[in-house]
mmCIF file of C-alpha atoms in Angstrom:
data_model
loop_
_atom_site.group_PDB
_atom_site.id
_atom_site.type_symbol
_atom_site.label_atom_id
_atom_site.label_comp_id
_atom_site.label_asym_id
_atom_site.label_seq_id
_atom_site.Cartn_x
_atom_site.Cartn_y
_atom_site.Cartn_z
ATOM 1 C CA MET A 1 215.692 32.032 -48.868
ATOM 2 C CA ASP A 2 216.372 30.073 -45.682
ATOM 3 C CA GLY A 3 214.113 29.720 -42.643
ATOM 4 C CA GLY A 4 210.411 29.221 -42.088
ATOM 5 C CA SER A 5 207.474 31.538 -41.649
ATOM 6 C CA VAL A 6 207.296 34.276 -39.034
ATOM 7 C CA ILE A 7 204.137 35.499 -37.348
ATOM 8 C CA GLY A 8 203.100 38.755 -35.727
ATOM 9 C CA LEU A 9 200.327 38.476 -33.153
ATOM 10 C CA ASP A 10 198.532 41.446 -31.561
ATOM 11 C CA ILE A 11 196.432 40.338 -28.589
ATOM 12 C CA GLY A 12 193.956 43.078 -27.709
ATOM 13 C CA GLY A 13 191.017 43.400 -25.370
ATOM 14 C CA ARG A 14 188.442 43.035 -28.167
ATOM 15 C CA THR A 15 190.382 41.626 -31.132
ATOM 16 C CA ILE A 16 193.322 39.399 -31.958
ATOM 17 C CA LYS A 17 195.148 40.369 -35.144
ATOM 18 C CA TYR A 18 197.725 38.211 -36.877
ATOM 19 C CA THR A 19 200.071 38.424 -39.839
ATOM 20 C CA MET A 20 202.144 35.569 -41.268
ATOM 21 C CA LEU A 21 205.125 36.130 -43.569
ATOM 22 C CA THR A 22 206.104 32.999 -45.489
ATOM 23 C CA PRO A 23 209.300 32.787 -47.582
ATOM 24 C CA THR A 24 208.600 32.111 -51.261
ATOM 25 C CA GLY A 25 211.629 32.350 -53.511
ATOM 26 C CA ASN A 26 213.333 35.641 -52.718
ATOM 27 C CA LYS A 27 210.159 37.287 -51.352
ATOM 28 C CA TYR A 28 207.780 36.825 -48.423
ATOM 29 C CA GLN A 29 204.115 36.016 -48.895
ATOM 30 C CA ALA A 30 201.933 37.967 -46.452
ATOM 31 C CA SER A 31 198.617 36.736 -45.126
ATOM 32 C CA GLY A 32 196.638 37.606 -42.069
ATOM 33 C CA GLY A 33 193.373 38.162 -40.356
ATOM 34 C CA LEU A 34 191.509 39.326 -37.312
ATOM 35 C CA VAL A 35 189.375 37.550 -34.736
ATOM 36 C CA PRO A 36 186.934 39.773 -32.810
ATOM 37 C CA SER A 37 185.611 38.924 -29.351
ATOM 38 C CA ARG A 38 183.404 40.876 -26.971
ATOM 39 C CA TYR A 39 184.411 38.481 -24.196
ATOM 40 C CA MET A 40 188.154 38.157 -24.670
ATOM 41 C CA GLU A 41 188.843 37.223 -21.056
ATOM 42 C CA LEU A 42 186.663 34.125 -21.478
ATOM 43 C CA GLU A 43 187.528 33.294 -25.090
ATOM 44 C CA LEU A 44 191.259 34.068 -25.245
ATOM 45 C CA GLU A 45 192.402 30.487 -24.716
ATOM 46 C CA GLN A 46 190.097 29.011 -27.358
ATOM 47 C CA ILE A 47 191.012 31.678 -29.912
ATOM 48 C CA ILE A 48 194.746 31.077 -29.408
ATOM 49 C CA LYS A 49 194.223 27.302 -29.680
ATOM 50 C CA ARG A 50 192.397 27.714 -32.997
ATOM 51 C CA PHE A 51 195.127 30.031 -34.200
ATOM 52 C CA ALA A 52 197.836 27.561 -33.127
ATOM 53 C CA ALA A 53 196.317 24.889 -35.367
ATOM 54 C CA LYS A 54 197.133 27.062 -38.416
ATOM 55 C CA ILE A 55 200.806 27.585 -37.575
ATOM 56 C CA PRO A 56 203.259 25.671 -39.795
ATOM 57 C CA GLU A 57 205.672 23.267 -38.127
ATOM 58 C CA ASP A 58 208.748 25.087 -39.420
ATOM 59 C CA VAL A 59 207.794 28.510 -38.013
ATOM 60 C CA SER A 60 210.948 30.530 -37.264
ATOM 61 C CA GLY A 61 209.467 33.009 -34.826
ATOM 62 C CA ILE A 62 206.222 34.300 -33.328
ATOM 63 C CA GLY A 63 206.317 37.901 -32.121
ATOM 64 C CA ILE A 64 203.606 38.976 -29.678
ATOM 65 C CA ILE A 65 202.473 42.487 -28.842
ATOM 66 C CA SER A 66 199.476 43.234 -26.675
ATOM 67 C CA SER A 67 197.022 45.633 -25.107
ATOM 68 C CA TYR A 68 194.967 42.879 -23.458
ATOM 69 C CA PRO A 69 196.471 43.303 -19.943
ATOM 70 C CA ILE A 70 194.897 46.748 -19.484
ATOM 71 C CA SER A 71 191.497 45.029 -19.334
ATOM 72 C CA CYS A 72 192.660 42.833 -16.439
ATOM 73 C CA THR A 73 192.817 43.563 -12.714
ATOM 74 C CA THR A 74 196.577 44.131 -12.956
ATOM 75 C CA TYR A 75 199.056 44.182 -15.821
ATOM 76 C CA ARG A 76 200.890 41.251 -14.266
ATOM 77 C CA LYS A 77 197.777 39.072 -14.195
ATOM 78 C CA GLY A 78 197.112 39.912 -17.834
ATOM 79 C CA ILE A 79 200.651 39.088 -18.938
ATOM 80 C CA GLU A 80 200.696 35.897 -16.874
ATOM 81 C CA LYS A 81 197.457 34.766 -18.489
ATOM 82 C CA ILE A 82 198.770 35.407 -22.003
ATOM 83 C CA CYS A 83 202.020 33.581 -21.209
ATOM 84 C CA LYS A 84 200.149 30.581 -19.813
ATOM 85 C CA VAL A 85 197.747 30.389 -22.748
ATOM 86 C CA VAL A 86 200.513 30.790 -25.339
ATOM 87 C CA HIS A 87 202.781 28.279 -23.585
ATOM 88 C CA ASN A 88 199.998 25.669 -23.511
ATOM 89 C CA ALA A 89 198.911 26.280 -27.106
ATOM 90 C CA LEU A 90 202.368 26.671 -28.662
ATOM 91 C CA PRO A 91 204.767 24.377 -26.803
ATOM 92 C CA GLN A 92 208.261 24.210 -28.262
ATOM 93 C CA LYS A 93 207.563 27.098 -30.647
ATOM 94 C CA PRO A 94 209.985 30.078 -30.778
ATOM 95 C CA VAL A 95 207.749 32.683 -29.114
ATOM 96 C CA PHE A 96 208.940 36.227 -28.347
ATOM 97 C CA PHE A 97 207.185 39.083 -26.593
ATOM 98 C CA ILE A 98 207.967 42.507 -28.054
ATOM 99 C CA ASP A 99 208.054 45.300 -25.481
ATOM 100 C CA PHE A 100 207.161 48.948 -26.045
ATOM 101 C CA GLU A 101 210.746 49.734 -27.072
ATOM 102 C CA GLY A 102 210.958 46.875 -29.563
ATOM 103 C CA GLN A 103 213.111 44.536 -27.481
ATOM 104 C CA MET A 104 212.464 40.833 -28.107
ATOM 105 C CA TRP A 105 211.972 38.692 -24.990
ATOM 106 C CA PRO A 106 211.774 34.867 -25.116
ATOM 107 C CA LEU A 107 208.553 33.585 -23.573
ATOM 108 C CA GLN A 108 210.305 31.992 -20.598
ATOM 109 C CA LYS A 109 211.828 35.339 -19.541
ATOM 110 C CA VAL A 110 208.733 37.523 -19.830
ATOM 111 C CA ILE A 111 207.353 36.872 -16.334
ATOM 112 C CA SER A 112 210.555 38.168 -14.725
ATOM 113 C CA VAL A 113 210.277 41.537 -16.523
ATOM 114 C CA ASN A 114 208.194 44.528 -15.413
ATOM 115 C CA PRO A 115 204.777 43.744 -16.972
ATOM 116 C CA ALA A 116 204.250 47.398 -17.924
ATOM 117 C CA ARG A 117 206.779 46.854 -20.717
ATOM 118 C CA PHE A 118 204.280 44.565 -22.458
ATOM 119 C CA ALA A 119 200.892 45.781 -21.200
ATOM 120 C CA MET A 120 200.343 48.238 -24.074
ATOM 121 C CA SER A 121 203.101 47.283 -26.480
ATOM 122 C CA ASN A 122 200.758 46.987 -29.461
ATOM 123 C CA PHE A 123 201.583 50.493 -30.670
ATOM 124 C CA TYR A 124 205.171 49.424 -31.344
ATOM 125 C CA GLY A 125 203.947 47.218 -34.186
ATOM 126 C CA SER A 126 202.337 50.175 -35.950
ATOM 127 C CA ALA A 127 205.467 52.261 -35.382
ATOM 128 C CA TYR A 128 207.765 49.558 -36.765
ATOM 129 C CA LEU A 129 205.665 49.212 -39.897
ATOM 130 C CA GLY A 130 205.633 52.995 -40.280
ATOM 131 C CA SER A 131 209.415 53.167 -40.036
ATOM 132 C CA LYS A 132 209.593 50.851 -43.065
ATOM 133 C CA VAL A 133 207.403 53.245 -45.060
ATOM 134 C CA CYS A 134 209.185 56.506 -44.239
ATOM 135 C CA SER A 135 212.268 56.999 -42.075
ATOM 136 C CA THR A 136 210.993 60.162 -40.360
ATOM 137 C CA ALA A 137 207.261 60.763 -40.011
ATOM 138 C CA VAL A 138 204.299 60.964 -37.678
ATOM 139 C CA ILE A 139 202.360 57.691 -37.714
ATOM 140 C CA MET A 140 198.611 57.883 -37.118
ATOM 141 C CA ASP A 141 196.690 54.658 -36.552
ATOM 142 C CA THR A 142 192.969 54.572 -35.738
ATOM 143 C CA GLY A 143 191.196 51.315 -34.976
ATOM 144 C CA SER A 144 187.884 50.417 -33.394
ATOM 145 C CA THR A 145 188.592 51.886 -29.956
ATOM 146 C CA SER A 146 191.754 54.001 -29.990
ATOM 147 C CA THR A 147 194.076 56.266 -31.965
ATOM 148 C CA ASP A 148 197.879 56.261 -31.802
ATOM 149 C CA ILE A 149 200.015 59.246 -32.833
ATOM 150 C CA LEU A 150 203.692 58.280 -32.968
ATOM 151 C CA LEU A 151 206.923 59.758 -34.277
ATOM 152 C CA THR A 152 209.657 57.817 -36.004
ATOM 153 C CA ALA A 153 212.930 59.656 -36.567
ATOM 154 C CA ASP A 154 215.679 58.056 -38.649
ATOM 155 C CA ASN A 155 213.737 54.756 -38.580
ATOM 156 C CA HIS A 156 213.532 54.722 -34.769
ATOM 157 C CA LEU A 157 210.420 55.164 -32.632
ATOM 158 C CA THR A 158 210.507 58.191 -30.348
ATOM 159 C CA THR A 159 208.026 58.133 -27.476
ATOM 160 C CA ILE A 160 207.286 61.113 -25.228
ATOM 161 C CA GLY A 161 205.318 59.299 -22.561
ATOM 162 C CA LYS A 162 207.753 56.769 -21.195
ATOM 163 C CA ASP A 163 210.261 56.233 -18.458
ATOM 164 C CA THR A 164 212.523 53.265 -17.764
ATOM 165 C CA ASN A 165 209.865 50.667 -17.078
ATOM 166 C CA THR A 166 206.486 52.009 -18.114
ATOM 167 C CA ILE A 167 204.611 54.146 -20.608
ATOM 168 C CA ARG A 168 202.410 57.201 -20.175
ATOM 169 C CA ARG A 169 201.280 57.869 -23.727
ATOM 170 C CA ASN A 170 197.696 58.595 -22.721
ATOM 171 C CA LEU A 171 198.932 61.758 -20.970
ATOM 172 C CA THR A 172 200.920 63.063 -23.928
ATOM 173 C CA GLY A 173 198.461 62.840 -26.818
ATOM 174 C CA GLU A 174 200.233 59.824 -28.299
ATOM 175 C CA MET A 175 197.297 57.554 -27.451
ATOM 176 C CA THR A 176 193.655 58.427 -26.995
ATOM 177 C CA TRP A 177 190.656 56.194 -26.451
ATOM 178 C CA THR A 178 188.839 57.278 -29.566
ATOM 179 C CA GLY A 179 188.106 54.954 -32.482
ATOM 180 C CA ILE A 180 185.499 54.618 -35.214
ATOM 181 C CA ILE A 181 183.464 51.732 -33.784
ATOM 182 C CA ALA A 182 183.308 51.508 -30.004
ATOM 183 C CA THR A 183 183.746 55.082 -28.735
ATOM 184 C CA LEU A 184 180.817 56.637 -26.872
ATOM 185 C CA ILE A 185 179.458 59.837 -28.380
ATOM 186 C CA SER A 186 179.411 61.406 -24.914
ATOM 187 C CA SER A 187 183.211 61.126 -24.755
ATOM 188 C CA LEU A 188 183.505 63.334 -27.846
ATOM 189 C CA THR A 189 181.036 66.082 -26.998
ATOM 190 C CA GLU A 190 178.812 66.970 -24.063
ATOM 191 C CA PHE A 191 176.237 68.870 -26.116
ATOM 192 C CA VAL A 192 174.949 68.574 -29.682
ATOM 193 C CA PRO A 193 172.758 70.979 -31.661
ATOM 194 C CA LEU A 194 169.157 69.862 -32.094
ATOM 195 C CA ARG A 195 166.200 72.013 -33.150
ATOM 196 C CA GLY A 196 168.058 75.238 -32.582
ATOM 197 C CA GLN A 197 169.353 74.354 -29.123
ATOM 198 C CA LEU A 198 172.408 72.707 -27.615
ATOM 199 C CA VAL A 199 171.130 69.508 -26.062
ATOM 200 C CA LYS A 200 172.890 67.239 -23.592
ATOM 201 C CA GLY A 201 172.464 63.607 -24.535
ATOM 202 C CA SER A 202 172.639 60.357 -22.608
ATOM 203 C CA PRO A 203 176.169 59.460 -21.429
ATOM 204 C CA ARG A 204 175.562 55.880 -22.589
ATOM 205 C CA GLY A 205 173.623 56.537 -25.784
ATOM 206 C CA GLY A 206 175.195 56.123 -29.217
ATOM 207 C CA GLN A 207 178.672 55.172 -30.381
ATOM 208 C CA THR A 208 180.972 56.200 -33.196
ATOM 209 C CA THR A 209 179.838 53.157 -35.182
ATOM 210 C CA ASP A 210 176.402 54.815 -35.369
ATOM 211 C CA VAL A 211 177.920 58.099 -36.533
ATOM 212 C CA TYR A 212 180.121 56.655 -39.261
ATOM 213 C CA ASN A 213 177.595 54.130 -40.548
ATOM 214 C CA ILE A 214 175.090 56.953 -40.993
ATOM 215 C CA LEU A 215 177.625 59.082 -42.866
ATOM 216 C CA TYR A 216 179.571 56.392 -44.762
ATOM 217 C CA TYR A 217 177.397 53.287 -44.862
ATOM 218 C CA GLU A 218 179.004 51.669 -47.926
ATOM 219 C CA LYS A 219 182.582 52.332 -46.774
ATOM 220 C CA MET A 220 181.800 51.044 -43.302
ATOM 221 C CA HIS A 221 180.548 47.774 -44.764
ATOM 222 C CA SER A 222 184.044 46.813 -45.923
ATOM 223 C CA LEU A 223 185.710 48.198 -42.783
ATOM 224 C CA LEU A 224 183.437 46.221 -40.474
ATOM 225 C CA ARG A 225 183.998 43.114 -42.597
ATOM 226 C CA MET A 226 187.741 43.444 -41.973
ATOM 227 C CA TYR A 227 186.988 43.425 -38.258
ATOM 228 C CA GLY A 228 184.689 40.436 -38.498
ATOM 229 C CA VAL A 229 181.696 42.565 -37.527
ATOM 230 C CA LYS A 230 178.383 42.180 -39.344
ATOM 231 C CA GLN A 231 176.928 45.477 -40.495
ATOM 232 C CA LYS A 232 173.390 46.195 -39.315
ATOM 233 C CA GLU A 233 170.569 47.713 -41.321
ATOM 234 C CA LEU A 234 170.972 51.474 -41.635
ATOM 235 C CA ASP A 235 167.911 52.137 -39.450
ATOM 236 C CA GLU A 236 169.667 50.484 -36.514
ATOM 237 C CA TYR A 237 172.397 53.139 -36.576
ATOM 238 C CA TYR A 238 169.795 55.891 -36.784
ATOM 239 C CA LYS A 239 168.199 54.344 -33.702
ATOM 240 C CA GLY A 240 171.564 54.524 -31.935
ATOM 241 C CA ILE A 241 171.749 58.296 -32.420
ATOM 242 C CA ALA A 242 168.060 58.711 -31.559
ATOM 243 C CA ALA A 243 168.677 56.821 -28.315
ATOM 244 C CA TYR A 244 171.300 59.428 -27.443
ATOM 245 C CA PHE A 245 168.338 61.818 -27.030
ATOM 246 C CA ALA A 246 165.986 59.142 -25.612
ATOM 247 C CA TYR A 247 163.899 59.403 -28.807
ATOM 248 C CA ASP A 248 162.615 56.753 -31.164
ATOM 249 C CA LEU A 249 162.536 57.163 -34.930
ATOM 250 C CA GLU A 250 158.942 58.462 -34.853
ATOM 251 C CA ASN A 251 159.954 61.496 -32.786
ATOM 252 C CA ILE A 252 163.047 62.671 -34.659
ATOM 253 C CA GLU A 253 163.565 63.202 -38.378
ATOM 254 C CA PRO A 254 166.303 61.351 -40.308
ATOM 255 C CA VAL A 255 167.763 64.674 -41.474
ATOM 256 C CA GLU A 256 168.088 65.763 -37.828
ATOM 257 C CA ILE A 257 169.942 62.579 -36.960
ATOM 258 C CA LYS A 258 172.258 62.937 -39.950
ATOM 259 C CA ASN A 259 173.071 66.527 -38.989
ATOM 260 C CA VAL A 260 173.874 65.381 -35.451
ATOM 261 C CA ALA A 261 176.145 62.662 -36.887
ATOM 262 C CA ARG A 262 177.976 65.285 -38.974
ATOM 263 C CA TYR A 263 178.432 67.503 -35.923
ATOM 264 C CA ILE A 264 179.845 64.626 -33.867
ATOM 265 C CA SER A 265 182.212 63.592 -36.667
ATOM 266 C CA ILE A 266 183.567 67.156 -36.783
ATOM 267 C CA LYS A 267 184.079 67.118 -33.005
ATOM 268 C CA HIS A 268 185.894 63.802 -33.396
ATOM 269 C CA ARG A 269 188.280 65.305 -35.956
ATOM 270 C CA GLU A 270 188.894 68.325 -33.737
ATOM 271 C CA ILE A 271 189.792 66.112 -30.771
ATOM 272 C CA VAL A 272 192.272 64.018 -32.765
ATOM 273 C CA ALA A 273 193.691 67.173 -34.369
ATOM 274 C CA GLY A 274 194.248 68.593 -30.893
ATOM 275 C CA PHE A 275 196.226 65.534 -29.827
ATOM 276 C CA LEU A 276 198.225 65.667 -33.061
ATOM 277 C CA LEU A 277 199.170 69.294 -32.421
ATOM 278 C CA GLN A 278 200.085 68.390 -28.832
ATOM 279 C CA VAL A 279 202.562 65.775 -30.091
ATOM 280 C CA LEU A 280 203.946 68.072 -32.788
ATOM 281 C CA SER A 281 204.435 70.882 -30.271
ATOM 282 C CA PHE A 282 206.540 68.641 -28.028
ATOM 283 C CA TYR A 283 208.914 67.848 -30.884
ATOM 284 C CA LYS A 284 208.801 71.439 -32.202
ATOM 285 C CA LEU A 285 207.592 70.207 -35.592
ATOM 286 C CA HIS A 286 205.585 72.356 -37.988
ATOM 287 C CA VAL A 287 202.354 70.702 -39.048
ATOM 288 C CA LYS A 288 202.980 71.511 -42.738
ATOM 289 C CA ASP A 289 206.634 70.458 -42.788
ATOM 290 C CA THR A 290 206.027 66.938 -41.488
ATOM 291 C CA ASN A 291 205.313 63.631 -43.226
ATOM 292 C CA TYR A 292 202.384 61.515 -42.046
ATOM 293 C CA ILE A 293 201.770 57.773 -42.365
ATOM 294 C CA LEU A 294 198.147 56.681 -41.989
ATOM 295 C CA MET A 295 196.890 53.197 -41.152
ATOM 296 C CA GLY A 296 194.048 51.426 -39.393
ATOM 297 C CA ILE A 297 190.372 51.275 -40.325
ATOM 298 C CA GLY A 298 189.943 54.963 -39.511
ATOM 299 C CA LYS A 299 192.531 56.274 -41.954
ATOM 300 C CA GLU A 300 190.049 57.361 -44.646
ATOM 301 C CA ILE A 301 186.964 58.472 -42.752
ATOM 302 C CA LEU A 302 188.777 60.109 -39.839
ATOM 303 C CA LEU A 303 192.533 60.609 -40.157
ATOM 304 C CA LYS A 304 192.682 62.078 -43.664
ATOM 305 C CA LYS A 305 189.954 64.511 -42.639
ATOM 306 C CA VAL A 306 191.941 65.421 -39.516
ATOM 307 C CA LEU A 307 194.919 66.296 -41.701
ATOM 308 C CA ASP A 308 192.648 68.322 -43.993
ATOM 309 C CA LEU A 309 191.460 70.201 -40.912
ATOM 310 C CA VAL A 310 195.013 71.244 -40.006
ATOM 311 C CA ASP A 311 195.779 72.002 -43.675
ATOM 312 C CA VAL A 312 198.361 69.303 -44.418
ATOM 313 C CA ASP A 313 199.292 68.992 -48.085
ATOM 314 C CA ARG A 314 198.396 65.604 -49.577
ATOM 315 C CA SER A 315 201.984 65.226 -50.827
ATOM 316 C CA CYS A 316 203.052 64.812 -47.176
ATOM 317 C CA ILE A 317 200.644 61.924 -46.554
ATOM 318 C CA PHE A 318 201.710 58.283 -46.953
ATOM 319 C CA ASP A 319 198.867 55.756 -47.007
ATOM 320 C CA ALA A 320 199.922 52.363 -45.603
ATOM 321 C CA ALA A 321 197.604 50.704 -48.126
ATOM 322 C CA ASP A 322 200.030 51.752 -50.874
ATOM 323 C CA TYR A 323 202.894 49.823 -49.263
ATOM 324 C CA ILE A 324 201.493 46.599 -47.821
ATOM 325 C CA PRO A 325 199.314 43.998 -49.555
ATOM 326 C CA HIS A 326 195.549 43.760 -49.607
ATOM 327 C CA ASP A 327 193.743 44.765 -46.419
ATOM 328 C CA LEU A 328 196.676 44.200 -44.064
ATOM 329 C CA TRP A 329 196.878 47.974 -43.528
ATOM 330 C CA ALA A 330 193.757 47.601 -41.383
ATOM 331 C CA HIS A 331 195.834 45.924 -38.682
ATOM 332 C CA GLY A 332 199.265 47.414 -39.128
ATOM 333 C CA SER A 333 200.218 46.515 -35.559
ATOM 334 C CA SER A 334 200.401 42.785 -36.322
ATOM 335 C CA VAL A 335 202.159 43.476 -39.640
ATOM 336 C CA GLY A 336 204.775 45.487 -37.753
ATOM 337 C CA ALA A 337 205.150 42.729 -35.160
ATOM 338 C CA ALA A 338 205.728 40.208 -37.959
ATOM 339 C CA LEU A 339 208.293 42.490 -39.626
ATOM 340 C CA ARG A 340 210.121 43.061 -36.329
ATOM 341 C CA THR A 341 210.218 39.300 -35.765
ATOM 342 C CA LEU A 342 211.421 38.678 -39.322
ATOM 343 C CA ASP A 343 214.261 41.177 -38.921
ATOM 344 C CA HIS A 344 215.157 39.571 -35.582
ATOM 345 C CA VAL A 345 215.349 35.981 -36.827
ATOM 346 C CA THR A 346 217.097 36.837 -40.118
ATOM 347 C CA GLY A 347 219.458 39.422 -38.664
ATOM 348 C CA GLU A 348 218.603 41.686 -41.602
ATOM 349 C CA LEU A 349 216.375 44.693 -42.245
ATOM 350 C CA ILE A 350 213.869 43.352 -44.766
ATOM 351 C CA PRO A 351 212.333 46.096 -46.973
ATOM 352 C CA LEU A 352 208.603 46.271 -47.648
ATOM 353 C CA SER A 353 209.354 45.678 -51.327
ATOM 354 C CA ASP A 354 210.137 42.068 -50.356
ATOM 355 C CA ILE A 355 206.607 41.546 -49.023
ATOM 356 C CA ARG A 356 203.856 40.504 -51.397
ATOM 357 C CA GLY A 357 200.240 39.756 -50.770
ATOM 358 C CA ASP A 358 197.915 36.925 -50.046
ATOM 359 C CA GLU A 359 194.275 37.099 -49.121
ATOM 360 C CA ILE A 360 193.253 38.384 -45.710
ATOM 361 C CA HIS A 361 190.922 36.265 -43.630
ATOM 362 C CA GLY A 362 188.333 37.237 -41.054
#
């Protein structure tokens, strides 16, 4: 098998995800990881420099997708910063930016293109991976902060919320700011039941990480590890929900907090189910006659329960973990970016059966 490794890089506002596909015989060895940062604007350059030190000399292509620019003053400033950092860290390397339609742009041409094409292109990686799993399906990907709901038809991504030079997926249900770690409880429900009443909590109190650690503490341990986040003691998550009511743990019973967490998790499912039905209604698809591909750290504790809520048969559900090695399903966007780059540099459509696993690194 000719050529060197290819890399998919997803530069987000809170995490950088990467996947490397290295030719070994007639297969490709997959490895990858994720670097979290609460201060990406300050740490982006250092993270990319550390990443660059791991890149083999014979790399054939580096495909970049991103959502980082939406955290900047303007999309253009965000894209310009990424281009500058990548150019300085990876001189002479074959770097491509992948836009929201999957077009590959050499680094030197990116600045001349409308920055909106790259500002939230990360979803294309998930869609491209999904198209390798099933030719026609709805792809659902939940991470720490957001959920994507995308349709691939005949192996091609179909996006409702787009025009020639920009994307509007947040208006169509295809993207919603709701994840399983960093979503505020107040964005999911205004009131919660407590002691026989509907109570309005603090708009800044409690996050989905509190909810899901209370309900699924052991599962969340491995999910947080994938994201490079250290799990706290269980009491700390109970405190997070208590703070939503301005209580401490002496003034509210654990069973009350757990019931509140259950209520919020149900509201979360209902919200995502509503967006799913919005997307399905646009395409005139029946919820029970559609295939679904699930990926991201929320696939088990949120997305499968969403599909149960709308009564989808399990035979219609494809779990990305069954098709890609190890824990790479947790960041399908960078896997998809690597696959898109591999297909671009080889001029072939490489099947997932040609990808085998290596360990994932935090």
